[in-house]
mmCIF file of C-alpha atoms in Angstrom:
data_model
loop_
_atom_site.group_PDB
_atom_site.id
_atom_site.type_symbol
_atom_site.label_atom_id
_atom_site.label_comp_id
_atom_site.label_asym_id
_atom_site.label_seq_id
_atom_site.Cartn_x
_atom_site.Cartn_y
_atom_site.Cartn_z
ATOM 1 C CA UNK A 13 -3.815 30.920 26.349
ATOM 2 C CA UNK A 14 -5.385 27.440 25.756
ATOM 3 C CA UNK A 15 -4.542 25.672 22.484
ATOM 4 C CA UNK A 16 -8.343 25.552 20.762
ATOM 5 C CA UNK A 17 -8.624 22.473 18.735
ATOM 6 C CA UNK A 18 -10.494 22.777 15.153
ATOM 7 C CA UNK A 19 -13.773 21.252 14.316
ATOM 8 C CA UNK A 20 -13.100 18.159 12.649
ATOM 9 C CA UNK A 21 -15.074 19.482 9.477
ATOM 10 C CA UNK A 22 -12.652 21.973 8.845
ATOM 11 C CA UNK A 23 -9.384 19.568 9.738
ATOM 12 C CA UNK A 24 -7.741 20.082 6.221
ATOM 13 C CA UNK A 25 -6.388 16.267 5.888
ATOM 14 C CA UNK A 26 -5.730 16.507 2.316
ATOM 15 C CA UNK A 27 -3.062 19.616 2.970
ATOM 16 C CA UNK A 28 -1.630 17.536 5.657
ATOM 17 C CA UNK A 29 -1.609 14.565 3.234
ATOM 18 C CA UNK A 30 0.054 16.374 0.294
ATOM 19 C CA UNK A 31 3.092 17.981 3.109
ATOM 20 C CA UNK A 32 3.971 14.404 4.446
ATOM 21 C CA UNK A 33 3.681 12.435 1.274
ATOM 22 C CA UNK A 34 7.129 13.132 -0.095
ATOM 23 C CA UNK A 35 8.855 12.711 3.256
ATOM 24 C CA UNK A 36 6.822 9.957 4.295
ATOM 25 C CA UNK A 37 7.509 8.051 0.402
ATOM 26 C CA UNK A 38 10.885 7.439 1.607
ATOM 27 C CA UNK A 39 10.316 5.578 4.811
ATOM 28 C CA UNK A 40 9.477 6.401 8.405
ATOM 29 C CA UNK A 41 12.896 8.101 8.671
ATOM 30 C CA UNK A 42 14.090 10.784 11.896
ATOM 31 C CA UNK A 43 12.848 13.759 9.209
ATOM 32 C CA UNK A 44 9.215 12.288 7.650
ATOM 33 C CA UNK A 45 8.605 11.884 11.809
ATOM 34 C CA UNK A 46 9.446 15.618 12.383
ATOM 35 C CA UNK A 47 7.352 16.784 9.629
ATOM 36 C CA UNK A 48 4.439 14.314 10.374
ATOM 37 C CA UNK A 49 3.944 15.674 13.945
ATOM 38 C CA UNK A 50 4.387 19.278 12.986
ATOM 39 C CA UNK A 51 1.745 19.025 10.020
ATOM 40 C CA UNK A 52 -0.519 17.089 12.361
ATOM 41 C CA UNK A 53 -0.504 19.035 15.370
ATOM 42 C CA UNK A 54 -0.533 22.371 13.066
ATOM 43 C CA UNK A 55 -3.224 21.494 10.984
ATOM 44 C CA UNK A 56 -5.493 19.379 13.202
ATOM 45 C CA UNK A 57 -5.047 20.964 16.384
ATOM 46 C CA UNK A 58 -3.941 18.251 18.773
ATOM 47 C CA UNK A 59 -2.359 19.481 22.563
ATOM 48 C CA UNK A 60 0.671 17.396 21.293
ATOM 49 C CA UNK A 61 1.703 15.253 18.791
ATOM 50 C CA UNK A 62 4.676 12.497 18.567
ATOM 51 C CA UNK A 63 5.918 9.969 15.978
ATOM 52 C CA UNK A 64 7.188 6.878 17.157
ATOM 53 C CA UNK A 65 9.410 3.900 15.689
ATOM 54 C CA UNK A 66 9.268 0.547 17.484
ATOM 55 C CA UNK A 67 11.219 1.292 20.238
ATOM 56 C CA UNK A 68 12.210 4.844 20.378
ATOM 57 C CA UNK A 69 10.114 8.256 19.957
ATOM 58 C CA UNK A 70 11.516 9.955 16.960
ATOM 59 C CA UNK A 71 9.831 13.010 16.957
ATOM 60 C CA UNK A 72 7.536 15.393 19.462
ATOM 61 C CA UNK A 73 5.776 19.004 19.213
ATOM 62 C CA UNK A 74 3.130 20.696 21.069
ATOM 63 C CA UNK A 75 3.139 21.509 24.997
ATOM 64 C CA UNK A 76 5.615 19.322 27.749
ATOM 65 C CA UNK A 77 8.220 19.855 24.672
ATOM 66 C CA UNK A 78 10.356 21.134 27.142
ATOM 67 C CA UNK A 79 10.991 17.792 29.209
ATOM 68 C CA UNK A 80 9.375 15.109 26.008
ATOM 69 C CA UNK A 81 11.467 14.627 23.133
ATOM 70 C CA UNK A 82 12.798 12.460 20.650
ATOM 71 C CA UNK A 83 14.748 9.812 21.959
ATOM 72 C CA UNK A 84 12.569 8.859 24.756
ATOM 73 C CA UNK A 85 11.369 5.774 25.246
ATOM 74 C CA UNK A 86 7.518 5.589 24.124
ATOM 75 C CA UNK A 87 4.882 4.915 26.886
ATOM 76 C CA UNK A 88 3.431 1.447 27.512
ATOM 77 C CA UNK A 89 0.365 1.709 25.696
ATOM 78 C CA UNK A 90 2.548 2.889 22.335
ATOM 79 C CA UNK A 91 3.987 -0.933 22.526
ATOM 80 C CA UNK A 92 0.738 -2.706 23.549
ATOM 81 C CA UNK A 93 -0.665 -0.929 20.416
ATOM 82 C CA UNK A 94 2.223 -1.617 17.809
ATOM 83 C CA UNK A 95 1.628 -5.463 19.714
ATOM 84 C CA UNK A 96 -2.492 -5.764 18.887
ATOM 85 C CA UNK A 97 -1.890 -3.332 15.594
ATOM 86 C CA UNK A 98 -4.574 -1.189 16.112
ATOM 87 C CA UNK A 99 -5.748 2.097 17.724
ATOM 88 C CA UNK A 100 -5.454 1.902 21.186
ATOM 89 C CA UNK A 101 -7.067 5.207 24.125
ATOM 90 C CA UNK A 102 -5.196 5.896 26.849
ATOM 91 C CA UNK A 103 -6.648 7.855 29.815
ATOM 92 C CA UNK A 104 -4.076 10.213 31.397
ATOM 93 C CA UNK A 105 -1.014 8.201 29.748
ATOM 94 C CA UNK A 106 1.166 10.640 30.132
ATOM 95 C CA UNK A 107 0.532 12.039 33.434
ATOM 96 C CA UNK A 108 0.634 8.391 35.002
ATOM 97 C CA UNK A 109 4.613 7.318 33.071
ATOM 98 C CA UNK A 110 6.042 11.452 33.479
ATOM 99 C CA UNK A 111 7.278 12.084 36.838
ATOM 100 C CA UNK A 112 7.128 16.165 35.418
ATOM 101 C CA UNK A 113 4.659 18.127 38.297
ATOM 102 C CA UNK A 114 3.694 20.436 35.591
ATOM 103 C CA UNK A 115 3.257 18.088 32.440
ATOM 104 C CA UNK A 116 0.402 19.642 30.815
ATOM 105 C CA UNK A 117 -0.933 16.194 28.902
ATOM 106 C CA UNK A 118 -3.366 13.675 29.810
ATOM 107 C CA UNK A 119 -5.097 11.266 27.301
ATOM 108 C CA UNK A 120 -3.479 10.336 24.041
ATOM 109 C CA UNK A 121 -4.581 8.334 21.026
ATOM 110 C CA UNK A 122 -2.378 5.974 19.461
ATOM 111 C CA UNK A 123 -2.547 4.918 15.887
ATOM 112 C CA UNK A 124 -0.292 2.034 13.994
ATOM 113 C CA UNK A 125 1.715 3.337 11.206
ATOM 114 C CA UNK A 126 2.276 0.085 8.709
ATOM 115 C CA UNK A 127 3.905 -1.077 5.984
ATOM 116 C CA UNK A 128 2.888 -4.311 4.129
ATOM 117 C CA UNK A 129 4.154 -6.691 7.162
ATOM 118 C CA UNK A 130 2.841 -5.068 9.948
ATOM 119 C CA UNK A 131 3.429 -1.581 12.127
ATOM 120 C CA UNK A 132 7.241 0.340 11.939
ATOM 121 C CA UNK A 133 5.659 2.770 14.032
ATOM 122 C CA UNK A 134 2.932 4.743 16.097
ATOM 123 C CA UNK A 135 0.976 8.468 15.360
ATOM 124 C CA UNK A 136 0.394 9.594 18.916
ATOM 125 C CA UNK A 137 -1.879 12.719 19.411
ATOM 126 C CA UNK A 138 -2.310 13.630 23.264
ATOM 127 C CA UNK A 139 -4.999 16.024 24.986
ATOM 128 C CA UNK A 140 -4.308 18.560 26.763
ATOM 129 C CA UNK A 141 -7.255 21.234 29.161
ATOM 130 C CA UNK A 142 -7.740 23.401 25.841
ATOM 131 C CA UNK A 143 -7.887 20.259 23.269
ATOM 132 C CA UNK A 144 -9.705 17.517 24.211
ATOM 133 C CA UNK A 145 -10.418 14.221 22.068
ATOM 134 C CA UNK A 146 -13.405 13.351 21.951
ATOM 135 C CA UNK A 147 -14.641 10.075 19.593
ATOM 136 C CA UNK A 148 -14.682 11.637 16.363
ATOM 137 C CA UNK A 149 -10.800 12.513 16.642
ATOM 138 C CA UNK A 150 -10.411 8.937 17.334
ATOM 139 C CA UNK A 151 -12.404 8.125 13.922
ATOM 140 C CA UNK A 152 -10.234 10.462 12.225
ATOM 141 C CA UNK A 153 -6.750 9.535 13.416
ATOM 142 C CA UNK A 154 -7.622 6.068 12.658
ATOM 143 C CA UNK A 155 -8.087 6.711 8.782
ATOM 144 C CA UNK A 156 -5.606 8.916 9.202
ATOM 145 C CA UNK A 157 -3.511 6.310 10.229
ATOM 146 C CA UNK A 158 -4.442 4.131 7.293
ATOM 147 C CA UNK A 159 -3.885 6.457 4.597
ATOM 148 C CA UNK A 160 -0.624 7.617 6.331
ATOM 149 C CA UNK A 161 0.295 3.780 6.354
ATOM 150 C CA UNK A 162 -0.490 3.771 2.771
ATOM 151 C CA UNK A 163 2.119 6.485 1.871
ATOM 152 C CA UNK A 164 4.497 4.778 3.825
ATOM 153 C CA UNK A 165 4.417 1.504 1.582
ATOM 154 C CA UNK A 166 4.727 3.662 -1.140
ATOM 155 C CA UNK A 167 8.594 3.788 0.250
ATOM 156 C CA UNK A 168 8.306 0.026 -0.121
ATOM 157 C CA UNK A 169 7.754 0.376 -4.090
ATOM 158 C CA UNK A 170 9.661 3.274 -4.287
ATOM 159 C CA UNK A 171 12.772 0.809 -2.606
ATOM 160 C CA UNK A 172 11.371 -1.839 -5.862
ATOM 161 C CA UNK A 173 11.707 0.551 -8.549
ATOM 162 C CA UNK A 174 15.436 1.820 -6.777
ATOM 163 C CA UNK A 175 16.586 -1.974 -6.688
ATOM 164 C CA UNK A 176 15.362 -2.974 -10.165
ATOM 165 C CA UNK A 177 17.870 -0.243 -12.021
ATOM 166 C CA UNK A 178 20.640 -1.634 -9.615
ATOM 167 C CA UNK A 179 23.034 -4.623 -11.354
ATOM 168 C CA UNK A 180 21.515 -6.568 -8.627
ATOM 169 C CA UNK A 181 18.135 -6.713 -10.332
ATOM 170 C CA UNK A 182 19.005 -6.703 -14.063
ATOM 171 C CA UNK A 183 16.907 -10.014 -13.944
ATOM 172 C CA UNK A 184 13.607 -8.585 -12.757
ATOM 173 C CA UNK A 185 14.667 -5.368 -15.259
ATOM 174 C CA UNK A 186 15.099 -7.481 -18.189
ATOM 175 C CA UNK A 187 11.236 -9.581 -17.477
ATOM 176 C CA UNK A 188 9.123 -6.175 -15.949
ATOM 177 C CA UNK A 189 8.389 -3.421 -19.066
ATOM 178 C CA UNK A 190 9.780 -0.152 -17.613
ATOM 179 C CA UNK A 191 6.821 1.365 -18.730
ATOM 180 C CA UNK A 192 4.296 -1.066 -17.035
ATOM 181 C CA UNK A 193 6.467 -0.660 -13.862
ATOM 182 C CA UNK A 194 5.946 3.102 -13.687
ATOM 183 C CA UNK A 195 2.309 2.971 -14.532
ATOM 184 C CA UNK A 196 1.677 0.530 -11.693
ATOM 185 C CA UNK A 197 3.495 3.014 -9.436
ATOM 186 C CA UNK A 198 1.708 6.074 -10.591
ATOM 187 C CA UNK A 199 -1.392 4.062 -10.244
ATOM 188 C CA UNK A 200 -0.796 3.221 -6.689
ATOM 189 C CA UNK A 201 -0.218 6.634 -5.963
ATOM 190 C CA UNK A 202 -2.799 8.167 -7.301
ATOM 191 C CA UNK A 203 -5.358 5.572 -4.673
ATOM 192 C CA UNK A 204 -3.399 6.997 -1.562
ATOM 193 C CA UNK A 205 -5.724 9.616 -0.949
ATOM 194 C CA UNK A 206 -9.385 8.894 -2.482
ATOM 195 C CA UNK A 207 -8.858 4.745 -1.516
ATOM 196 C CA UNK A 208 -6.173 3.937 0.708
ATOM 197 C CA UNK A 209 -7.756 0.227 1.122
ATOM 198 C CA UNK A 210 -7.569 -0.109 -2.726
ATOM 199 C CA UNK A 211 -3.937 1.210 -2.447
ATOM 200 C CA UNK A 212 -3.211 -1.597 0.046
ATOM 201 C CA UNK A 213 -4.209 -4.055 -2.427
ATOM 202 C CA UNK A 214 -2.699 -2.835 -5.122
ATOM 203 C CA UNK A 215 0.828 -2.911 -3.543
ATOM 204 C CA UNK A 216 0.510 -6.464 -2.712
ATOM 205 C CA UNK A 217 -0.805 -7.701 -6.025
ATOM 206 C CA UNK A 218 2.505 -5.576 -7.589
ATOM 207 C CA UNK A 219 4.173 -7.244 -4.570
ATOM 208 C CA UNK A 220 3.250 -10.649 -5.627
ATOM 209 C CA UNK A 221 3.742 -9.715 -9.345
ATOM 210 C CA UNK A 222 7.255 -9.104 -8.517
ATOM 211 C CA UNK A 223 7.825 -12.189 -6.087
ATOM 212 C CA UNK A 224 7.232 -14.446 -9.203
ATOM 213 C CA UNK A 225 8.607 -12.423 -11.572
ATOM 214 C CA UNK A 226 12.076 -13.703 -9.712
ATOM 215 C CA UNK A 227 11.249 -16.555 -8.050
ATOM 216 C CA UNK A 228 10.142 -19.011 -10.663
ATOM 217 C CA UNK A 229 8.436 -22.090 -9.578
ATOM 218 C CA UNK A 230 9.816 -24.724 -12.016
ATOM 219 C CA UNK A 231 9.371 -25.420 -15.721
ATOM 220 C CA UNK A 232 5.962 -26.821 -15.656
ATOM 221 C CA UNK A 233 3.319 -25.484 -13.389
ATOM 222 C CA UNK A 234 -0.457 -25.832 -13.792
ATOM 223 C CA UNK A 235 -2.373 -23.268 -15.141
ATOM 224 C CA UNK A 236 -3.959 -22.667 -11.357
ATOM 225 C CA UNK A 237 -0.926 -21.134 -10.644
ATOM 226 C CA UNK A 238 -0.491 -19.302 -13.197
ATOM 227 C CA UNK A 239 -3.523 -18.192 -13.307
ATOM 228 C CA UNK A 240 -2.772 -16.465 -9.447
ATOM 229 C CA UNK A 241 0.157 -14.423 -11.355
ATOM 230 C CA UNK A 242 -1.822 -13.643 -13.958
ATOM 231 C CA UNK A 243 -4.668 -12.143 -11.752
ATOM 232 C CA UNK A 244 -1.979 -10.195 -9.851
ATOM 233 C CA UNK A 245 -0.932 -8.487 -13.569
ATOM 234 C CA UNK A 246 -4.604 -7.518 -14.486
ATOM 235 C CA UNK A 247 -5.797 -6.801 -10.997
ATOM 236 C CA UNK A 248 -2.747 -3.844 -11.220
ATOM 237 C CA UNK A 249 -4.252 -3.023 -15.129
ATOM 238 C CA UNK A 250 -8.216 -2.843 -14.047
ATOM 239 C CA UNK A 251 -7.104 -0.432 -11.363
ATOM 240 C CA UNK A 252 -5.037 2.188 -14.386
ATOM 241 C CA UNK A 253 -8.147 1.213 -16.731
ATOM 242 C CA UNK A 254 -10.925 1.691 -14.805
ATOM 243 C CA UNK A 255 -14.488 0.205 -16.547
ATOM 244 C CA UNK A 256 -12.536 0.838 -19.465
ATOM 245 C CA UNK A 257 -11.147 -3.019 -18.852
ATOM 246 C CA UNK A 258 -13.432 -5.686 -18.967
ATOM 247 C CA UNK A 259 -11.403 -8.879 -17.956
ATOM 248 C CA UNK A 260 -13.563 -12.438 -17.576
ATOM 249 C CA UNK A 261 -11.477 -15.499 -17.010
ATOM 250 C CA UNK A 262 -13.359 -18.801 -17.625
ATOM 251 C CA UNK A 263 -11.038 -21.936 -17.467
ATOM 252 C CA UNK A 264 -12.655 -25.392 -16.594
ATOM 253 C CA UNK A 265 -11.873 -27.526 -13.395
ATOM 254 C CA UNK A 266 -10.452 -30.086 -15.149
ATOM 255 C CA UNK A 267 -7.711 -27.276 -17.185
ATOM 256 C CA UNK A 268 -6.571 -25.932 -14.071
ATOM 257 C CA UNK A 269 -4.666 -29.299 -12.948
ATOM 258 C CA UNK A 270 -2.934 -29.094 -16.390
ATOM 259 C CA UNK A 271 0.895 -28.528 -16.756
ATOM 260 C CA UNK A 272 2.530 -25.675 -18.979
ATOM 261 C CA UNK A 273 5.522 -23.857 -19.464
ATOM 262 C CA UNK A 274 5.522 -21.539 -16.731
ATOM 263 C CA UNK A 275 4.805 -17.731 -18.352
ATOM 264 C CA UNK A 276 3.216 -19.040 -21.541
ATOM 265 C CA UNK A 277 -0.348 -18.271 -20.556
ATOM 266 C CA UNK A 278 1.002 -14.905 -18.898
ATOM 267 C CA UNK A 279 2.831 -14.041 -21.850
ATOM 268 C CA UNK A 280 -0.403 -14.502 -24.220
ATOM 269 C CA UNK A 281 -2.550 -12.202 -21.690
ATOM 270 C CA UNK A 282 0.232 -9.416 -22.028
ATOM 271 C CA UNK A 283 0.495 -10.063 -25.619
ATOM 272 C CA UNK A 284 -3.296 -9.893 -26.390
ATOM 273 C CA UNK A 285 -3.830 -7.583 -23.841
ATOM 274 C CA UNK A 286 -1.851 -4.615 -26.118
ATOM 275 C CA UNK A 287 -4.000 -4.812 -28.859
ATOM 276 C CA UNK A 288 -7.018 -2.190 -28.277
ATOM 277 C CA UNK A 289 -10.533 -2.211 -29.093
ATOM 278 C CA UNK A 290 -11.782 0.407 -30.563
ATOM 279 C CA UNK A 291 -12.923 3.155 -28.500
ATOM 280 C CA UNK A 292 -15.700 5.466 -30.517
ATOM 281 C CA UNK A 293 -17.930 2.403 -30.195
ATOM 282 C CA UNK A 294 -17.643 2.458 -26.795
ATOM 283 C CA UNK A 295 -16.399 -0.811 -26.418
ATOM 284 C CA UNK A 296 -13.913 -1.930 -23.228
ATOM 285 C CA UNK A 297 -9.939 -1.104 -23.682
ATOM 286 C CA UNK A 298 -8.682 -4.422 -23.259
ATOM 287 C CA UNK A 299 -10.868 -7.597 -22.976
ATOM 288 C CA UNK A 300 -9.105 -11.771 -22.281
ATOM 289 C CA UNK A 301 -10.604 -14.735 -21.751
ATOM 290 C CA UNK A 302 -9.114 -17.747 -21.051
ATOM 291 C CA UNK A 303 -10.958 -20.442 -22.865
ATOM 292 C CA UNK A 304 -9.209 -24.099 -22.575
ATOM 293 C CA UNK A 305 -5.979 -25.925 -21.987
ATOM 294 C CA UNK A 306 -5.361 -29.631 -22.717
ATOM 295 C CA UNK A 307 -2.126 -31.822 -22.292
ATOM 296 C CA UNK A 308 0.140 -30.149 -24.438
ATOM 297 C CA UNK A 309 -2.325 -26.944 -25.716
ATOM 298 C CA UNK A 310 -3.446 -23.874 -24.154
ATOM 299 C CA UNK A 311 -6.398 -21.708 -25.635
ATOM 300 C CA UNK A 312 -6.688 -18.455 -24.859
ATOM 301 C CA UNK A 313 -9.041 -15.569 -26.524
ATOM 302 C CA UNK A 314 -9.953 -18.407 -29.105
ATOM 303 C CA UNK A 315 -6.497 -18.788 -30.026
ATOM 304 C CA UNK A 316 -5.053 -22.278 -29.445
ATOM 305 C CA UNK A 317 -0.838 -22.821 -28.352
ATOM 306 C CA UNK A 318 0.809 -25.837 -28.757
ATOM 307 C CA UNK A 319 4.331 -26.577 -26.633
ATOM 308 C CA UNK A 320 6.376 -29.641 -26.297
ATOM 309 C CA UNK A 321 6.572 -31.485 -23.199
ATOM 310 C CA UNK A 322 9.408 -33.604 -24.437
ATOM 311 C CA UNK A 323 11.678 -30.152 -24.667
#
């Protein structure tokens, strides 16, 4: 009996989202591919479904299971796909690369699966007589492809938070807060589902975060740059806060050319930023404002810093 595919308004995404999440949170590995096809062709009714790395298929389910399987080499549009990163149709793909008389597949949709520096991987969902795809299956593989890429760079943050307790990292562990660590993580998370875009961001701003937490650029940089780290901190604090944060930074042209100590102005915005306002007057959580910076003074929140050049 034909396979009957479900009406896309009924496709429960979220339930699919929720089973792959902790598979797919620690990489695109042999197992997160198994259950990623199974969920998908269960739960959205696909003919077949298969998971894909860059060069080998790593996992298939649904009919011509008995001559596809993992370990065979993806077909050509799988690779001009990963190539182009984006979804890519193909009409009869199957039936054209398997020599198989009786293959029952024909058309197949193929959707990148990303982390932060481009596609690891392709979602393939193929048609078969009793489920067709039509253009709306398309639409919703493709966001399913984005949010799926989005819990797959989770695994990328997840690998972060794994290498900062290791003796390897005791620098970044020493300079991140645990807890502010943790809470960017959480946050992160909890955009994988209702804003997978906004997730995207986030992990590169934590990325970048990060990057110059152990990479630092010299003892004096100008305020321009660290400016760009301190907009990757608060960008990562707006999203846990919500409206609750107000943030406004207002330096002059003629400040951003000036020299500090590299941290000193980021090290004033954490500082400041732990003090609260008061909430029952329904003011914002956290509010800072850089104001000024001269030669050898920085102002921030009204508060002037002095440092020593000669040091």
């Amino acid at each position: 009996m034909p396979r009957v595919r479900r009406l896309r308004r009924e496709a429960p995404t979220l339930e699919l989202l929720a089973a792959t999440l902790p598979e797919l949170r620690a990489g695109l590995s042999d197992s997160g591919a198994r259950t990623l096809a199974y969920e998908v062709f269960e739960k959205l009714g696909y003919g077949a479904v298969a998971v894909t790395d860059t060069s080998n298929v790593l996992a298939f389910v649904g009919a011509g299971a008995d001559h596809h399987q993992a370990g065979d080499t993806p077909i050509r549009p799988v690779f001009e796909a990963l190539a182009a990163d984006e979804t890519r149709i193909a009409p009869l793909a199957l039936r054209v690369a398997c020599g198989h008389r009786a293959c029952p597949l024909g058309a197949a949709a193929i959707v990148p699966l990303r982390l932060s520096d481009g596609p690891v991987g392709a979602l393939v969902a193929y048609a078969t007589d009793g489920a067709p795809l039509a253009d709306d299956d398309v639409d919703l593989l493709t966001s399913l492809g984005d949010q799926l890429s989005a819990q797959l760079q989770l695994s990328e943050l997840a690998g972060s938070a794994r290498a900062a307790a290791s003796a390897e990292l005791k620098a970044l562990q020493a300079e991140i807060e645990p807890h502010f660590l943790f809470n960017c993580l959480n946050t992160i998370a909890s955009f994988i589902r209702t804003d997978p875009g906004r997730a995207r961001e986030l992990i590169l701003a934590f990325a970048d975060y990060c990057r110059w937490t152990l990479t630092r650029p010299g003892e004096f940089i100008t305020l321009a740059e660290e400016l760009r780290h301190v907009q990757s901190y608060l960008a990562l604090e707006q999203a846990r806060f919500g409206p609750q944060l107000e943030v406004e930074i207002d330096a002059r042209p003629d400040a951003l050319v000036v020299k500090l100590p590299e941290d000193r102005c980021a090290a004033l915005v954490e500082t400041t930023g732990a003090i609260p306002f008061d909430r029952g007057q329904g003011k914002p959580l956290r509010e800072w404002v850089v104001l000024d910076a001269g030669a050898d003074w920085l102002a921030l929140a009204g508060e002037a810093l002095s440092f020593d050049r000669t040091r």
